[in-house]
Each structure stands twice: as structure tokens, then as C-alpha cells.
Amino acid sequence: MQEWLAEDGYSLFGIEHDFRGADLSGADFTSSWFTQAVLAGVRLAGVSFYRADLQSADLTGADLTGADLVRANLNEAVLRSARLDGADMVKASLHGVDASGASFRGTRIMGASLFRVDLRGADLTDAVLSHNSFRVTVDDATVVRGLTGTVFGPVTVFSGESSREVAGAELEAWFGERGGQVEVIAPDSPPE
């Protein structure tokens, strides 16, 4: 693996491989394939996954601090308890993702698609959102203090065993009550 990382111009095909126990911090995996790979608990701090395919990858508990996930495909991935603090997720695709208990402190989530993303118990402190499709599930344990930006809703909010869909001004108020400043944009609003 170290020899491959030292070479220039190659994309890794890590499809269905098990990388548990590895420290891949700082590696350049631009346009690489990690579809259905097991990266649970792997150190991936500062990694570049620019345009990488991580569909259905298991990233449970992985350390993605400062990772470049610009235009990465994370559809159906498992990010439970992963650390994505300071990561760059511009135009990333997250559909059907379990990110419960994950940390997104200071993460840039801009122009990204988040559909059916479980953010219950996640920490979005000081994260920045911009024009994201944001159809996520949150709960009373989801931290949004310092969260700023703009999203398209609605969001499903769980409180105990009950849940409800929240959108528009009500969703803005929900963020505001928890220390966030997020503007909810109507679906037909043009970008500024």
C-alpha cells in the first residue's frame, strides 16, 4: 500500500476490500473506488477523496478529520460515529446514509445532496451549509450550535418515540432555538 501511495497518477480500486487497522492519513485517493469497502475505524485524516466512489462503504468510527470529500459519492455509506471535523464536502452526494453520532464540527457542506441521511446524535457545531438538499433525520441529541448557511428542507425531527416533518420558518426556528442560524430556502428559489 505504501508503494502504491508513493506512485503518481493511479486510482486505487479498493472495491470490497477490508482496510480495518490501516492508517491512510494524508493519502491522495482522487477518483478512487472504495465501493462496499470496509474502512471502519481507519485513520483517514487529511485524505483526498475528491470525486472518489465510497458508495456503500463502511466508515463506522473512521477519522476523516480535514478530509477532501468534494464531489465524493457517499450514497448508502455508513458514517456512524465517524469524525468528519473540518472536512470539505462541497457537492458530495449522501443518499441513504447512516451518520448517526457522527461529528461534522466545522465541516463545509455546500451544494451537497443529503437525502434520507440519519443525523440523530450527530454534532454539526460550526458547520457551514450552502444550498444543500437537506432531507435528513435529527433528534434532540443532534447538536447544531453555530451551524450556519442555507438549506432546502424539510427535516424529520424525532423527539422520544414521535417524529414530525419540519420545514420553512418552523425549521429556521428549530435551528435558532439550538444556536444555529440556518435559512430555509423555498425549492424554487434561485441561488444568490
CSV table of C-alpha atoms in Angstrom, one decimal:
chain,number,residue,atom,x,y,z
A,1,MET,CA,0.0,0.0,0.0
A,2,GLN,CA,2.8,2.4,0.8
A,3,GLU,CA,4.4,1.8,-2.6
A,4,TRP,CA,1.1,2.5,-4.3
A,5,LEU,CA,0.6,5.7,-2.3
A,6,ALA,CA,4.1,6.9,-3.4
A,7,GLU,CA,3.3,6.5,-7.1
A,8,ASP,CA,1.7,9.3,-9.1
A,9,GLY,CA,-1.3,9.2,-11.4
A,10,TYR,CA,-3.1,6.0,-10.3
A,11,SER,CA,-6.6,5.5,-8.9
A,12,LEU,CA,-6.9,2.8,-6.3
A,13,PHE,CA,-9.6,0.1,-6.8
A,14,GLY,CA,-10.3,-0.8,-3.2
A,15,ILE,CA,-13.8,-2.2,-4.1
A,16,GLU,CA,-15.0,-4.6,-1.3
A,17,HIS,CA,-11.5,-4.6,0.4
A,18,ASP,CA,-11.1,-4.6,4.1
A,19,PHE,CA,-8.8,-1.7,5.3
A,20,ARG,CA,-9.5,-2.1,9.1
A,21,GLY,CA,-6.5,-1.3,11.2
A,22,ALA,CA,-4.9,0.9,8.5
A,23,ASP,CA,-3.6,4.4,8.9
A,24,LEU,CA,-4.1,6.1,5.5
A,25,SER,CA,-3.8,9.7,6.7
A,26,GLY,CA,-2.8,12.2,4.1
A,27,ALA,CA,-3.2,9.8,1.1
A,28,ASP,CA,-4.5,11.0,-2.2
A,29,PHE,CA,-7.4,8.8,-3.3
A,30,THR,CA,-8.7,11.2,-6.0
A,31,SER,CA,-11.1,9.4,-8.3
A,32,SER,CA,-10.5,6.1,-6.5
A,33,TRP,CA,-13.1,3.3,-5.9
A,34,PHE,CA,-14.0,2.2,-2.4
A,35,THR,CA,-17.4,0.8,-3.2
A,36,GLN,CA,-18.5,-1.5,-0.4
A,37,ALA,CA,-15.1,-1.3,1.2
A,38,VAL,CA,-14.7,-1.7,5.0
A,39,LEU,CA,-12.9,1.4,6.4
A,40,ALA,CA,-14.4,1.1,9.9
A,41,GLY,CA,-12.1,2.8,12.4
A,42,VAL,CA,-9.5,3.6,9.7
A,43,ARG,CA,-7.4,6.8,10.1
A,44,LEU,CA,-8.1,8.9,7.1
A,45,ALA,CA,-7.2,12.4,8.4
A,46,GLY,CA,-6.4,14.8,5.6
A,47,VAL,CA,-7.1,12.3,2.9
A,48,SER,CA,-8.2,13.4,-0.6
A,49,PHE,CA,-11.3,11.5,-1.7
A,50,TYR,CA,-12.0,14.1,-4.4
A,51,ARG,CA,-14.5,12.5,-6.9
A,52,ALA,CA,-14.0,9.1,-5.1
A,53,ASP,CA,-16.7,6.5,-5.1
A,54,LEU,CA,-17.4,5.4,-1.5
A,55,GLN,CA,-20.9,4.1,-2.2
A,56,SER,CA,-22.0,1.5,0.5
A,57,ALA,CA,-18.6,1.8,2.2
A,58,ASP,CA,-18.5,1.1,6.0
A,59,LEU,CA,-16.8,4.1,7.6
A,60,THR,CA,-18.1,3.5,11.1
A,61,GLY,CA,-15.8,5.3,13.6
A,62,ALA,CA,-13.4,6.4,10.8
A,63,ASP,CA,-11.3,9.5,11.4
A,64,LEU,CA,-11.9,11.7,8.3
A,65,THR,CA,-10.7,15.0,10.0
A,66,GLY,CA,-9.9,17.5,7.4
A,67,ALA,CA,-10.6,15.1,4.5
A,68,ASP,CA,-11.4,16.4,1.0
A,69,LEU,CA,-14.7,14.8,0.1
A,70,VAL,CA,-15.5,17.2,-2.7
A,71,ARG,CA,-17.9,15.6,-5.2
A,72,ALA,CA,-17.4,12.2,-3.4
A,73,ASN,CA,-20.2,9.6,-3.8
A,74,LEU,CA,-21.1,8.5,-0.3
A,75,ASN,CA,-24.5,7.1,-1.2
A,76,GLU,CA,-25.6,4.3,1.2
A,77,ALA,CA,-22.4,4.6,3.2
A,78,VAL,CA,-22.2,4.1,6.9
A,79,LEU,CA,-20.7,7.0,8.8
A,80,ARG,CA,-21.9,6.1,12.3
A,81,SER,CA,-19.7,7.8,14.9
A,82,ALA,CA,-17.2,8.9,12.2
A,83,ARG,CA,-15.3,12.1,12.7
A,84,LEU,CA,-15.5,14.5,9.7
A,85,ASP,CA,-14.4,17.6,11.6
A,86,GLY,CA,-13.2,20.3,9.2
A,87,ALA,CA,-13.9,18.1,6.2
A,88,ASP,CA,-14.7,19.7,2.8
A,89,MET,CA,-17.9,18.1,1.4
A,90,VAL,CA,-18.7,20.5,-1.4
A,91,LYS,CA,-21.1,18.9,-3.9
A,92,ALA,CA,-20.8,15.5,-2.1
A,93,SER,CA,-23.7,13.0,-2.6
A,94,LEU,CA,-25.1,11.4,0.5
A,95,HIS,CA,-28.3,9.4,-0.1
A,96,GLY,CA,-29.5,6.8,2.4
A,97,VAL,CA,-26.5,7.4,4.7
A,98,ASP,CA,-26.4,6.5,8.4
A,99,ALA,CA,-24.4,9.3,10.0
A,100,SER,CA,-25.9,8.9,13.5
A,101,GLY,CA,-23.5,10.1,16.2
A,102,ALA,CA,-21.0,11.4,13.6
A,103,SER,CA,-19.1,14.6,14.1
A,104,PHE,CA,-19.2,17.3,11.5
A,105,ARG,CA,-17.7,20.1,13.5
A,106,GLY,CA,-16.6,23.0,11.2
A,107,THR,CA,-17.3,20.9,8.1
A,108,ARG,CA,-18.2,22.7,4.8
A,109,ILE,CA,-21.3,21.0,3.4
A,110,MET,CA,-22.1,23.1,0.3
A,111,GLY,CA,-24.2,22.3,-2.7
A,112,ALA,CA,-24.4,18.8,-1.4
A,113,SER,CA,-27.3,16.4,-1.7
A,114,LEU,CA,-28.4,14.9,1.6
A,115,PHE,CA,-31.4,12.6,1.2
A,116,ARG,CA,-32.5,10.1,3.9
A,117,VAL,CA,-29.5,10.9,6.0
A,118,ASP,CA,-29.7,9.9,9.6
A,119,LEU,CA,-28.1,12.7,11.7
A,120,ARG,CA,-29.6,11.7,15.0
A,121,GLY,CA,-27.0,12.4,17.7
A,122,ALA,CA,-24.6,14.0,15.2
A,123,ASP,CA,-22.6,17.1,16.0
A,124,LEU,CA,-22.8,19.9,13.4
A,125,THR,CA,-21.2,22.6,15.6
A,126,ASP,CA,-19.9,25.4,13.5
A,127,ALA,CA,-20.5,23.6,10.2
A,128,VAL,CA,-21.3,25.6,7.1
A,129,LEU,CA,-24.2,24.8,4.8
A,130,SER,CA,-25.0,26.3,1.4
A,131,HIS,CA,-27.9,25.5,-0.9
A,132,ASN,CA,-28.0,21.8,0.2
A,133,SER,CA,-30.8,19.4,-0.3
A,134,PHE,CA,-31.3,18.6,3.3
A,135,ARG,CA,-33.9,15.9,3.8
A,136,VAL,CA,-32.3,14.5,7.0
A,137,THR,CA,-33.5,13.0,10.3
A,138,VAL,CA,-32.4,14.7,13.5
A,139,ASP,CA,-33.3,14.4,17.2
A,140,ASP,CA,-32.9,16.2,20.5
A,141,ALA,CA,-29.3,15.0,20.7
A,142,THR,CA,-28.3,16.5,17.3
A,143,VAL,CA,-26.1,19.5,18.0
A,144,VAL,CA,-26.5,22.5,15.6
A,145,ARG,CA,-24.8,25.2,17.7
A,146,GLY,CA,-23.0,27.7,15.4
A,147,LEU,CA,-24.4,25.9,12.3
A,148,THR,CA,-24.8,28.5,9.6
A,149,GLY,CA,-26.0,28.7,6.0
A,150,THR,CA,-28.9,27.8,3.7
A,151,VAL,CA,-30.8,24.5,3.1
A,152,PHE,CA,-33.8,23.2,1.3
A,153,GLY,CA,-35.9,21.2,3.7
A,154,PRO,CA,-37.9,19.5,5.1
A,155,VAL,CA,-36.2,17.8,8.1
A,156,THR,CA,-37.7,15.0,10.1
A,157,VAL,CA,-37.3,15.7,13.8
A,158,PHE,CA,-37.5,12.9,16.4
A,159,SER,CA,-38.4,13.6,20.0
A,160,GLY,CA,-38.6,10.4,22.0
A,161,GLU,CA,-40.7,7.9,20.0
A,162,SER,CA,-42.6,10.5,18.0
A,163,SER,CA,-41.4,12.3,14.8
A,164,ARG,CA,-42.7,15.1,12.7
A,165,GLU,CA,-41.6,16.8,9.5
A,166,VAL,CA,-40.4,20.4,9.9
A,167,ALA,CA,-39.9,23.0,7.1
A,168,GLY,CA,-39.8,26.7,6.3
A,169,ALA,CA,-39.9,29.2,9.1
A,170,GLU,CA,-40.6,26.4,11.6
A,171,LEU,CA,-37.4,24.7,10.6
A,172,GLU,CA,-35.4,28.0,10.8
A,173,ALA,CA,-36.8,28.5,14.4
A,174,TRP,CA,-35.8,24.9,15.3
A,175,PHE,CA,-32.2,25.6,14.3
A,176,GLY,CA,-32.3,29.0,16.0
A,177,GLU,CA,-33.6,27.6,19.3
A,178,ARG,CA,-30.5,25.4,19.3
A,179,GLY,CA,-27.9,28.0,18.5
A,180,GLY,CA,-27.8,27.7,14.7
A,181,GLN,CA,-28.5,30.4,12.1
A,182,VAL,CA,-29.8,28.5,9.0
A,183,GLU,CA,-32.0,29.9,6.4
A,184,VAL,CA,-34.5,27.5,4.8
A,185,ILE,CA,-34.9,28.2,1.1
A,186,ALA,CA,-38.0,27.6,-0.9
A,187,PRO,CA,-37.4,24.9,-3.5
A,188,ASP,CA,-38.0,27.3,-6.4
A,189,SER,CA,-35.6,30.0,-5.2
A,190,PRO,CA,-32.6,30.8,-7.5
A,191,PRO,CA,-29.1,30.8,-6.0
A,192,GLU,CA,-27.8,34.1,-4.8
